[in-house]
Short mmCIF file of C-alpha atoms and ligand atoms in Angstrom, two decimals:
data_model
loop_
_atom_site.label_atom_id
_atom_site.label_comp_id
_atom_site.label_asym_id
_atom_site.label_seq_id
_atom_site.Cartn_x
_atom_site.Cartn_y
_atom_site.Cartn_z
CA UNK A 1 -54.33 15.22 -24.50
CA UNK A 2 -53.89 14.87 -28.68
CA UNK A 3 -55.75 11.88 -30.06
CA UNK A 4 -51.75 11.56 -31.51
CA UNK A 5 -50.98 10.74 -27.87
CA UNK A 6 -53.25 8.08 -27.54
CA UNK A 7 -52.49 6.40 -31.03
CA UNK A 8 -48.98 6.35 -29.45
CA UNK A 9 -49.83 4.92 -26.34
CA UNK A 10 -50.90 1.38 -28.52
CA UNK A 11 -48.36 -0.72 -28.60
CA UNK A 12 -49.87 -2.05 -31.94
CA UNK A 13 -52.36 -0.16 -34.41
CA UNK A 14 -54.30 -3.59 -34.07
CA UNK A 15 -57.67 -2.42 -33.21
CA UNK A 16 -61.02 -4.67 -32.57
CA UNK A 17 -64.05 -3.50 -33.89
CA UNK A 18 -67.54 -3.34 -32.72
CA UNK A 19 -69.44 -6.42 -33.08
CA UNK A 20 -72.69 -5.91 -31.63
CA UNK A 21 -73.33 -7.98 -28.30
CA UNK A 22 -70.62 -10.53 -29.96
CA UNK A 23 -67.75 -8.17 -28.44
CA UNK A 24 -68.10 -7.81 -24.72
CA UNK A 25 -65.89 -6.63 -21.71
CA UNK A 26 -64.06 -9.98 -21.74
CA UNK A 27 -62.93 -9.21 -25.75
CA UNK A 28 -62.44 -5.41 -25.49
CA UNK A 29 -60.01 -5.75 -22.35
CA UNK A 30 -58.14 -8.80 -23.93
CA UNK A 31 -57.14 -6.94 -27.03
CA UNK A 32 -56.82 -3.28 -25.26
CA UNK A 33 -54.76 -5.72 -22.39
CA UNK A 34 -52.37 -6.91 -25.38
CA UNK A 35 -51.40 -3.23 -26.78
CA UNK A 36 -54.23 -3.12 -29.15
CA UNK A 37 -57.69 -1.07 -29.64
CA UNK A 38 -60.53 -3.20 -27.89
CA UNK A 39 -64.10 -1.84 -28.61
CA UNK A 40 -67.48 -2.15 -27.35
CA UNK A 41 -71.20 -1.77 -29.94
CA UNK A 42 -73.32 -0.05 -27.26
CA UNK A 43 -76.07 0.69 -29.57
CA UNK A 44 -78.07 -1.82 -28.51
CA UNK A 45 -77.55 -2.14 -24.56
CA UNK A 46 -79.38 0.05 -22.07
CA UNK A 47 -77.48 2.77 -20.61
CA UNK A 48 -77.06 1.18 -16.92
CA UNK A 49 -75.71 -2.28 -18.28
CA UNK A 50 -73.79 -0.15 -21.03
CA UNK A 51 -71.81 1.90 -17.60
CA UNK A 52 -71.42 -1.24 -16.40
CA UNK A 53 -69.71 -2.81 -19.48
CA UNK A 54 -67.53 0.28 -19.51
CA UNK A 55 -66.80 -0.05 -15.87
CA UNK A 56 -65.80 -3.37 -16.54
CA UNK A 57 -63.53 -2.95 -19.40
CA UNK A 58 -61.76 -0.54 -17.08
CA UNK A 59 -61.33 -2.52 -14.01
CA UNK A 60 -59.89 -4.91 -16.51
CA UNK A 61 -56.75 -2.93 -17.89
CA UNK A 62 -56.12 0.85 -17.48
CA UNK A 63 -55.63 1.08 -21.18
CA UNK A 64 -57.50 2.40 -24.12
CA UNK A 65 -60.79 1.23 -25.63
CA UNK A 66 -64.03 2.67 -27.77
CA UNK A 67 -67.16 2.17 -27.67
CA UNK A 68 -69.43 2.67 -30.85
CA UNK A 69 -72.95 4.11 -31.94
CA UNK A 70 -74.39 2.93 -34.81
CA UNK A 71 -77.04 5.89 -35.98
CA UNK A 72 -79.50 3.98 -37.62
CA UNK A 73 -80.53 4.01 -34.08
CA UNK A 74 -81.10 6.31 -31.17
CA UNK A 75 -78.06 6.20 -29.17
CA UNK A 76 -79.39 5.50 -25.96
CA UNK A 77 -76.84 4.90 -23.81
CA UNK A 78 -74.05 7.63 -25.11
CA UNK A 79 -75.24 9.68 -22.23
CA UNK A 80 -74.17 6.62 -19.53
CA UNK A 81 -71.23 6.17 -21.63
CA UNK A 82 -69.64 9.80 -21.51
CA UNK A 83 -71.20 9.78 -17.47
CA UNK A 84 -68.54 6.76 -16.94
CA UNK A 85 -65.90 8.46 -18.81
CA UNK A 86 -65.29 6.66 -22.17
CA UNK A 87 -62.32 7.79 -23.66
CA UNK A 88 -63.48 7.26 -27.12
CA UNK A 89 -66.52 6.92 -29.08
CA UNK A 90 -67.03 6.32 -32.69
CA UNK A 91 -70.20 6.78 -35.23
CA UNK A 92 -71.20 4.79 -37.56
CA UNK A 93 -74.34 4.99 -39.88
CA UNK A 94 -75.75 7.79 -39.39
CA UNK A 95 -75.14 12.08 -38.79
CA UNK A 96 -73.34 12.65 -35.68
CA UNK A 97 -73.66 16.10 -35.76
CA UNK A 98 -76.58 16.10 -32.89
CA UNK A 99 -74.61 13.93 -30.68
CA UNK A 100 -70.80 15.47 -31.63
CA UNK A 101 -71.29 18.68 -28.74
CA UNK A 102 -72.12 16.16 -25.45
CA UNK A 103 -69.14 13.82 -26.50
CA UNK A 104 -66.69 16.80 -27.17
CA UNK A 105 -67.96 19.00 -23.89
CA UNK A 106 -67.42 15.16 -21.83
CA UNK A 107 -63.65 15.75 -23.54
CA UNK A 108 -64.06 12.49 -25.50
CA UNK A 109 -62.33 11.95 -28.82
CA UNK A 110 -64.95 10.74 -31.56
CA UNK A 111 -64.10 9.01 -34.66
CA UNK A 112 -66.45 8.74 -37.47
CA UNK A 113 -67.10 6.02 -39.93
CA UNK A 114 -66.44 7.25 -43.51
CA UNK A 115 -67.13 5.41 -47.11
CA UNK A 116 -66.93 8.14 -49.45
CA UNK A 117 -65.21 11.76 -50.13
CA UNK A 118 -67.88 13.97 -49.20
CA UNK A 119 -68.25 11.71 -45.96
CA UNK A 120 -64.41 12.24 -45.25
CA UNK A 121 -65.15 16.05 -45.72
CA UNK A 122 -67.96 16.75 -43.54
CA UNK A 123 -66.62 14.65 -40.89
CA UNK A 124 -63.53 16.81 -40.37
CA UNK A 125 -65.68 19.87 -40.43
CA UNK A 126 -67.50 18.36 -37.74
CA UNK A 127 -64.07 17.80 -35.83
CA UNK A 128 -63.20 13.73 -36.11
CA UNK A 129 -60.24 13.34 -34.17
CA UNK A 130 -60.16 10.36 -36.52
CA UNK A 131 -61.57 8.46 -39.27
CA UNK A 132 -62.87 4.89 -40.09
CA UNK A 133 -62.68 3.76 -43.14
CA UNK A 134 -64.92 1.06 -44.43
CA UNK A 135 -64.49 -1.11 -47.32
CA UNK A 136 -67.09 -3.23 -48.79
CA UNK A 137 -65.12 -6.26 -47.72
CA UNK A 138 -66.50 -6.17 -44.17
CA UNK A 139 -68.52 -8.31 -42.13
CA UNK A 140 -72.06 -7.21 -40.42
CA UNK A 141 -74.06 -4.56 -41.88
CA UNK A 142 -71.63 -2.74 -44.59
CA UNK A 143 -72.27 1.06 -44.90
CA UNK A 144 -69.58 1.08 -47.69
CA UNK A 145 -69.73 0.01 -51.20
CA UNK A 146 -66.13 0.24 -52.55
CA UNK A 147 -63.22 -2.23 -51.97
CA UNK A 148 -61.03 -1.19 -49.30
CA UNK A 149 -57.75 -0.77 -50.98
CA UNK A 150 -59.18 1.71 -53.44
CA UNK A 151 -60.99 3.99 -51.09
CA UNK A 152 -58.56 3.80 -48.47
CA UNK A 153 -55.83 6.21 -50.67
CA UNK A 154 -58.47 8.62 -51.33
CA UNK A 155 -59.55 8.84 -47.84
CA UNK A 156 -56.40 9.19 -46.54
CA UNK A 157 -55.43 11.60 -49.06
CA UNK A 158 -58.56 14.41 -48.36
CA UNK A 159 -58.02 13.53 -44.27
CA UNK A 160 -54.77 15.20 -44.51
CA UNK A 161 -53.51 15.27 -40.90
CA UNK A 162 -56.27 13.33 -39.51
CA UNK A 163 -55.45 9.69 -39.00
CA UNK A 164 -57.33 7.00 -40.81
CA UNK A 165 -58.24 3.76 -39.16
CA UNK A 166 -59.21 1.14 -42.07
CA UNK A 167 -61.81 -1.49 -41.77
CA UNK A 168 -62.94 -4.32 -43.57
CA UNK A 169 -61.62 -7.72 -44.89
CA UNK A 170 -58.67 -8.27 -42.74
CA UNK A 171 -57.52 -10.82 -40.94
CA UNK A 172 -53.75 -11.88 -41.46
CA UNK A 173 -51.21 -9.74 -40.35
CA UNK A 174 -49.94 -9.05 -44.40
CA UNK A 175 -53.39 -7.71 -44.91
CA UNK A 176 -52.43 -5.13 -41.90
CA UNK A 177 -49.30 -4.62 -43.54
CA UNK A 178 -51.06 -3.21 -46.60
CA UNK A 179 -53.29 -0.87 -45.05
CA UNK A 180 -50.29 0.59 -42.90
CA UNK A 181 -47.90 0.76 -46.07
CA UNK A 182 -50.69 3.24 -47.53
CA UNK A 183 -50.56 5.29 -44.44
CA UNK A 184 -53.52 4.20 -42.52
CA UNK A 185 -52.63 4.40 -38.57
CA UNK A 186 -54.38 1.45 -37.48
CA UNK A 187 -56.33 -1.55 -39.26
CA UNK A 188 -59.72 -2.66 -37.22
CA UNK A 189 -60.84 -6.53 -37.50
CA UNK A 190 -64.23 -7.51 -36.81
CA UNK A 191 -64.93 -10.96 -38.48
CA UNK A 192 -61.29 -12.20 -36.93
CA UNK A 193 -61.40 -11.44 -33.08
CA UNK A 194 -65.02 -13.06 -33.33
CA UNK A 195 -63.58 -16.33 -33.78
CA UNK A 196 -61.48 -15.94 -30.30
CA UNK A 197 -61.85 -17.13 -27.10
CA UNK A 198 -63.45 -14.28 -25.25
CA UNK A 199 -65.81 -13.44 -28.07
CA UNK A 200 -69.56 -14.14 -26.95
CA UNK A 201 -70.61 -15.79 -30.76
CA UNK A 202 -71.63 -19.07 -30.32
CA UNK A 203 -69.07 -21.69 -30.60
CA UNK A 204 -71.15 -23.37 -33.51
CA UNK A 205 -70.94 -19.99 -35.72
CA UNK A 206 -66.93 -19.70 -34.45
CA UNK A 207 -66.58 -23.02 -35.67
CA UNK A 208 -68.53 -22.26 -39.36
CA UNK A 209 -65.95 -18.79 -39.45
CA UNK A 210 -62.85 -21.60 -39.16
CA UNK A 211 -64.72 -23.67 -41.76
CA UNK A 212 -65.63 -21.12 -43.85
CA UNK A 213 -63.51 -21.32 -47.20
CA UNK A 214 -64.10 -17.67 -47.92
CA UNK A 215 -68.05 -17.92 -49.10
CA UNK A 216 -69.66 -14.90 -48.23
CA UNK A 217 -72.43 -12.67 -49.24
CA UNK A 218 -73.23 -8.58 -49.46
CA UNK A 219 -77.42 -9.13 -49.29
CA UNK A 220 -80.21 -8.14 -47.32
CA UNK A 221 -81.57 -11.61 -46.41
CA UNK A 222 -81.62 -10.80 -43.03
CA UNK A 223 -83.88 -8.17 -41.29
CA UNK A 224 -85.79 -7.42 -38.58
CA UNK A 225 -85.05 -4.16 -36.98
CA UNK A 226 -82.93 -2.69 -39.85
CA UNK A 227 -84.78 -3.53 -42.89
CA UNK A 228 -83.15 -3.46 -46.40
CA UNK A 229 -79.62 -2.21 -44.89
CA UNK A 230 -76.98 -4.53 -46.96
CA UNK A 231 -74.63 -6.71 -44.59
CA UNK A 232 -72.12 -8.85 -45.67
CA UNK A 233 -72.59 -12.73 -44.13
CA UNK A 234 -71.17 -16.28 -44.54
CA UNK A 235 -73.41 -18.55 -47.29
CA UNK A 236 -75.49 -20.75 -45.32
CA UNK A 237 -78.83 -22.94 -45.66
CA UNK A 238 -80.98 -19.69 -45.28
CA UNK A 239 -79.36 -17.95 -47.33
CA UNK A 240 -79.40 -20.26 -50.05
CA UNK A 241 -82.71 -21.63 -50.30
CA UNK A 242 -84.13 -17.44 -50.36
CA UNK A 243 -81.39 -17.30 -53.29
CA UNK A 244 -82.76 -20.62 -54.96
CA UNK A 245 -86.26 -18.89 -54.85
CA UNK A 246 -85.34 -15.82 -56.56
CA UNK A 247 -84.62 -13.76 -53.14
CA UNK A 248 -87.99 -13.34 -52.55
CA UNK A 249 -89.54 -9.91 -50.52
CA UNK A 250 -90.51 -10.20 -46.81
CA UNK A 251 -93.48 -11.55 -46.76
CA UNK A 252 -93.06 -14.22 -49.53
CA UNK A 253 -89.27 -15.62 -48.25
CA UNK A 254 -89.17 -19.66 -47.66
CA UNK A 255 -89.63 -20.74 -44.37
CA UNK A 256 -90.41 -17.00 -43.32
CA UNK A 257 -91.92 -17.08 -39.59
CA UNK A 258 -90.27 -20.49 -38.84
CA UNK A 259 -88.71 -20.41 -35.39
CA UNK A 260 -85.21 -21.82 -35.69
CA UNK A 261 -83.47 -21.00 -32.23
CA UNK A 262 -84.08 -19.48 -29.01
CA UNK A 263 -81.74 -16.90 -26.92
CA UNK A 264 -80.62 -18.26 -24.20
CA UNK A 265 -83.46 -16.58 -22.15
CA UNK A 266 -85.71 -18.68 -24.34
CA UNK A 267 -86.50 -15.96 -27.08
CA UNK A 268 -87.73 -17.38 -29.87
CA UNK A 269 -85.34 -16.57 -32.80
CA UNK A 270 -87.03 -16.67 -36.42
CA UNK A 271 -85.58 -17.63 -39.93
CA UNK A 272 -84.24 -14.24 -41.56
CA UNK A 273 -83.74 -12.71 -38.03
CA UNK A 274 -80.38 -9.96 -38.17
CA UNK A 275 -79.67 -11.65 -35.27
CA UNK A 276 -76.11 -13.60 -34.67
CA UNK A 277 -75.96 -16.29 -32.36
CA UNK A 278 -74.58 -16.16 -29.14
CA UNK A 279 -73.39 -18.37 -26.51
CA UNK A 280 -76.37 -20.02 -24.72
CA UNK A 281 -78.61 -20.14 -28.08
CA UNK A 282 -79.78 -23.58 -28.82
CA UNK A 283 -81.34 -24.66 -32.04
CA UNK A 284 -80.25 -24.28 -35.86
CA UNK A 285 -77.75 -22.24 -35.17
CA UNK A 286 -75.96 -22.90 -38.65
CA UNK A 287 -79.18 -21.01 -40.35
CA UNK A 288 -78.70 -17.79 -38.55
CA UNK A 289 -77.89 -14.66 -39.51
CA UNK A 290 -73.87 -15.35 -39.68
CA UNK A 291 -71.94 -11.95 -40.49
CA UNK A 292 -68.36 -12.44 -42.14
CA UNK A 293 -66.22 -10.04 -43.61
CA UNK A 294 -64.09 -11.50 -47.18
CA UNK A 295 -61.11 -12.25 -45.06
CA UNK A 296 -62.94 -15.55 -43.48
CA UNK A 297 -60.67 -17.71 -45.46
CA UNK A 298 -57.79 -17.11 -43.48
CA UNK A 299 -59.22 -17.90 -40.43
CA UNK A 300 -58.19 -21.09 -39.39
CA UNK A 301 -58.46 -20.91 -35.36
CA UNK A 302 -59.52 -19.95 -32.81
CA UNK A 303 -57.18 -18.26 -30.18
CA UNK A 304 -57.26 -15.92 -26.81
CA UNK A 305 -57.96 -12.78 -28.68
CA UNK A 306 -53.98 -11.46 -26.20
CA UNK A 307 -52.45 -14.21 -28.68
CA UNK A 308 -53.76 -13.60 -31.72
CA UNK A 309 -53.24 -9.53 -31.64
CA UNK A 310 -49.09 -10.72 -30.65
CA UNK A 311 -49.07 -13.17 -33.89
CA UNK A 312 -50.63 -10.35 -36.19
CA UNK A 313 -47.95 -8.08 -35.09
CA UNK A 314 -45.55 -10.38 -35.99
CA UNK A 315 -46.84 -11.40 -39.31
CA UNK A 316 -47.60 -7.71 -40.21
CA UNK A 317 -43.73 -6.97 -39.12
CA UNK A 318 -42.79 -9.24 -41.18
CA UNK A 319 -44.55 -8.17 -43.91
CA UNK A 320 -43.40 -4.57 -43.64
CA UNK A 321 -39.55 -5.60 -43.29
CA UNK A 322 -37.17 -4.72 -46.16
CA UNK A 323 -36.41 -7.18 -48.64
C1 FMN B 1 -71.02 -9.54 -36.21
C2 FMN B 1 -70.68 -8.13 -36.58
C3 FMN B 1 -71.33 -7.08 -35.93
C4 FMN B 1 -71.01 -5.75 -36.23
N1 FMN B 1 -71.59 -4.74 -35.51
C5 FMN B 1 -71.22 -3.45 -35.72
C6 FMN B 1 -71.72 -2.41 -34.91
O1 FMN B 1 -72.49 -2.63 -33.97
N2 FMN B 1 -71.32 -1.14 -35.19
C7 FMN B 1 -70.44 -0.85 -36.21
O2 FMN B 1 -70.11 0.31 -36.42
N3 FMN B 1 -69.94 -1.83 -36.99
C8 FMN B 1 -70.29 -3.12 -36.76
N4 FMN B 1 -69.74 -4.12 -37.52
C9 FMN B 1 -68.76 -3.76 -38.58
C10 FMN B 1 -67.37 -3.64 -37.95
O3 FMN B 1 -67.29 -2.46 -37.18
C11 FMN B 1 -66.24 -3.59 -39.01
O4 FMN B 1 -66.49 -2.57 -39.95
C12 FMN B 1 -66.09 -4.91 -39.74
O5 FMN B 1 -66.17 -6.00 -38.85
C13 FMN B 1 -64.76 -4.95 -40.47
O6 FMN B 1 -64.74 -6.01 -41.38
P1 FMN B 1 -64.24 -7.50 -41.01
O7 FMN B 1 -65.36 -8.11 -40.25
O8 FMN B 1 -64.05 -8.12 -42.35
O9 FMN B 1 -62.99 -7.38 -40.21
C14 FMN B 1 -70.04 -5.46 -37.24
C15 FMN B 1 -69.39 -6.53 -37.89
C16 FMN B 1 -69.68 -7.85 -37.56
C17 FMN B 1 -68.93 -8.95 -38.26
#
């Protein structure tokens, strides 16, 4: 099978992106379910919960979903994933090139996260069966620095006949509209589908992502295992008070070392932790580490994440309609 064949199989180039823990089984089969992309981040997860995940994604729906790597980190469960048969795996953050022979010789397709020309370049030499494209608008940790609509031409342009998936910003079905009138095949939204019913964030950070009107921040704030790597966030108390001290190093930050929540296993989560909450956190929820993307403004609900990929498609149709 063509990657071509499986874009076709979508009944809408809607896709959901990775968002760490925050995008489970529950989200990934809702949107895959509705005719989008659904995705799973299985950096983080150890390989026998990540083949269970997987597993139950596809006792869910029979249709297609990704699962992602960020490389800032070992990928330690890519061997469970391919094992289960994923489908699809994407890279983010990092070289692939170590990883690129298991996926392919599993007869996955891999898409790679791009921000730049030379990035575009060396992933097709490395044989992407598609591309990401990342603009600085996005929520989480941001591996691009240039606004979406500008790159996204360029990118397109040097992929030649390898699709383009664009990322970052989005989250009304006229901003799809755009990205598909440049000739990107699919538009990913992380920052929207978190504020949905199946998304695992906490219902005190969905509920800030409703409020939000549009305030958010490309900083490095928050840290913990991925020091100094820029990630785009809503404004919030923590935030703020580092800013009013002249963003201070680690070390010297305001209230540095302060517990302000606890996981639900009772984890102790501190002030400037890269951690988001999650359902089951108690505490100060509001001063956590709470990644946005630019297109938090338009958010104004939150919906089964079935619904909401419908509703885009129909505001993104009719967007695209003539006249
Ligand atoms: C809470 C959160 C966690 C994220 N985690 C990941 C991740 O694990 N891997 C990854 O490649 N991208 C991650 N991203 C970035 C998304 O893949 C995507 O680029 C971004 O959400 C698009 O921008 P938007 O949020 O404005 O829609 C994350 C984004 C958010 C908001």
């Amino acid at each position: 099978m063509k990657f071509q064949a499986v874009l076709e199989s979508l009944r809408y180039p809607i896709w959901q992106a990775p968002t760490a823990s925050l995008a489970g089984p529950e989200l990934a089969a809702a949107v895959s379910k509705a005719g989008g992309m659904g995705s799973m981040a299985l950096t983080w997860t150890p390989p026998d919960i990540a083949a269970e995940l997987v597993r139950q994604v596809r006792e869910a729906t029979a249709n297609p979903f990704f699962v992602n790597f960020a490389l800032a980190f070992p990928p330690v469960s890519l061997d469970a994933a391919l094992e289960v048969g994923v489908l699809i795996v994407t890279f983010s953050w990092g070289d692939p090139e170590p990883h690129l022979p298991k996926v392919k010789a599993a007869g996955a397709f891999v898409g790679i996260q791009v921000t730049n020309i030379p990035g575009v370049k060396r992933a097709i030499d490395q044989g992407a069966d598609f591309l990401i494209c990342q603009g600085v608008e996005a929520g989480g940790h941001v591996q691009s620095s240039t606004p979406l609509l500008q790159l996204l031409p360029r990118v397109i342009e040097a992929a030649g006949k390898v699709p383009v998936i664009a990322a970052g910003g989005m989250s009304s079905g006229a901003d799809i509209a755009k990205v598909l009138a440049l000739g990107a095949k699919g538009a990913i939204l992380g920052t929207r589908f978190l504020a949905t019913q199946e998304s695992r964030a906490h219902p005190e950070y969905k509920r800030q992502l409703v409020e939000a009107q549009g305030a958010t921040a490309l900083t490095v704030c928050f840290d913990g295992a991925w020091p100094y790597s820029a990630h785009r966030v809503l404004r919030n108390s923590t935030l703020e008070t580092w800013e009013a001290h002249g963003c201070p190093k680690v070390g010297n930050r305001p209230g540095e070392g302060e517990t302000i929540a606890q996981t639900a296993d009772g984890e102790a989560i501190f002030r400037y932790e890269d951690t988001a909450p999650k359902q089951g956190y108690v505490g100060d929820i509001e001063a956590m580490c709470l990644y946005s993307g630019t297109g938090v403004a338009a958010i104004t609900d939150i919906p089964p994440a079935g619904e909401l990929v419908e509703r885009l498609w129909q505001e993104c149709s009719a967007a695209l309609a003539p006249g």
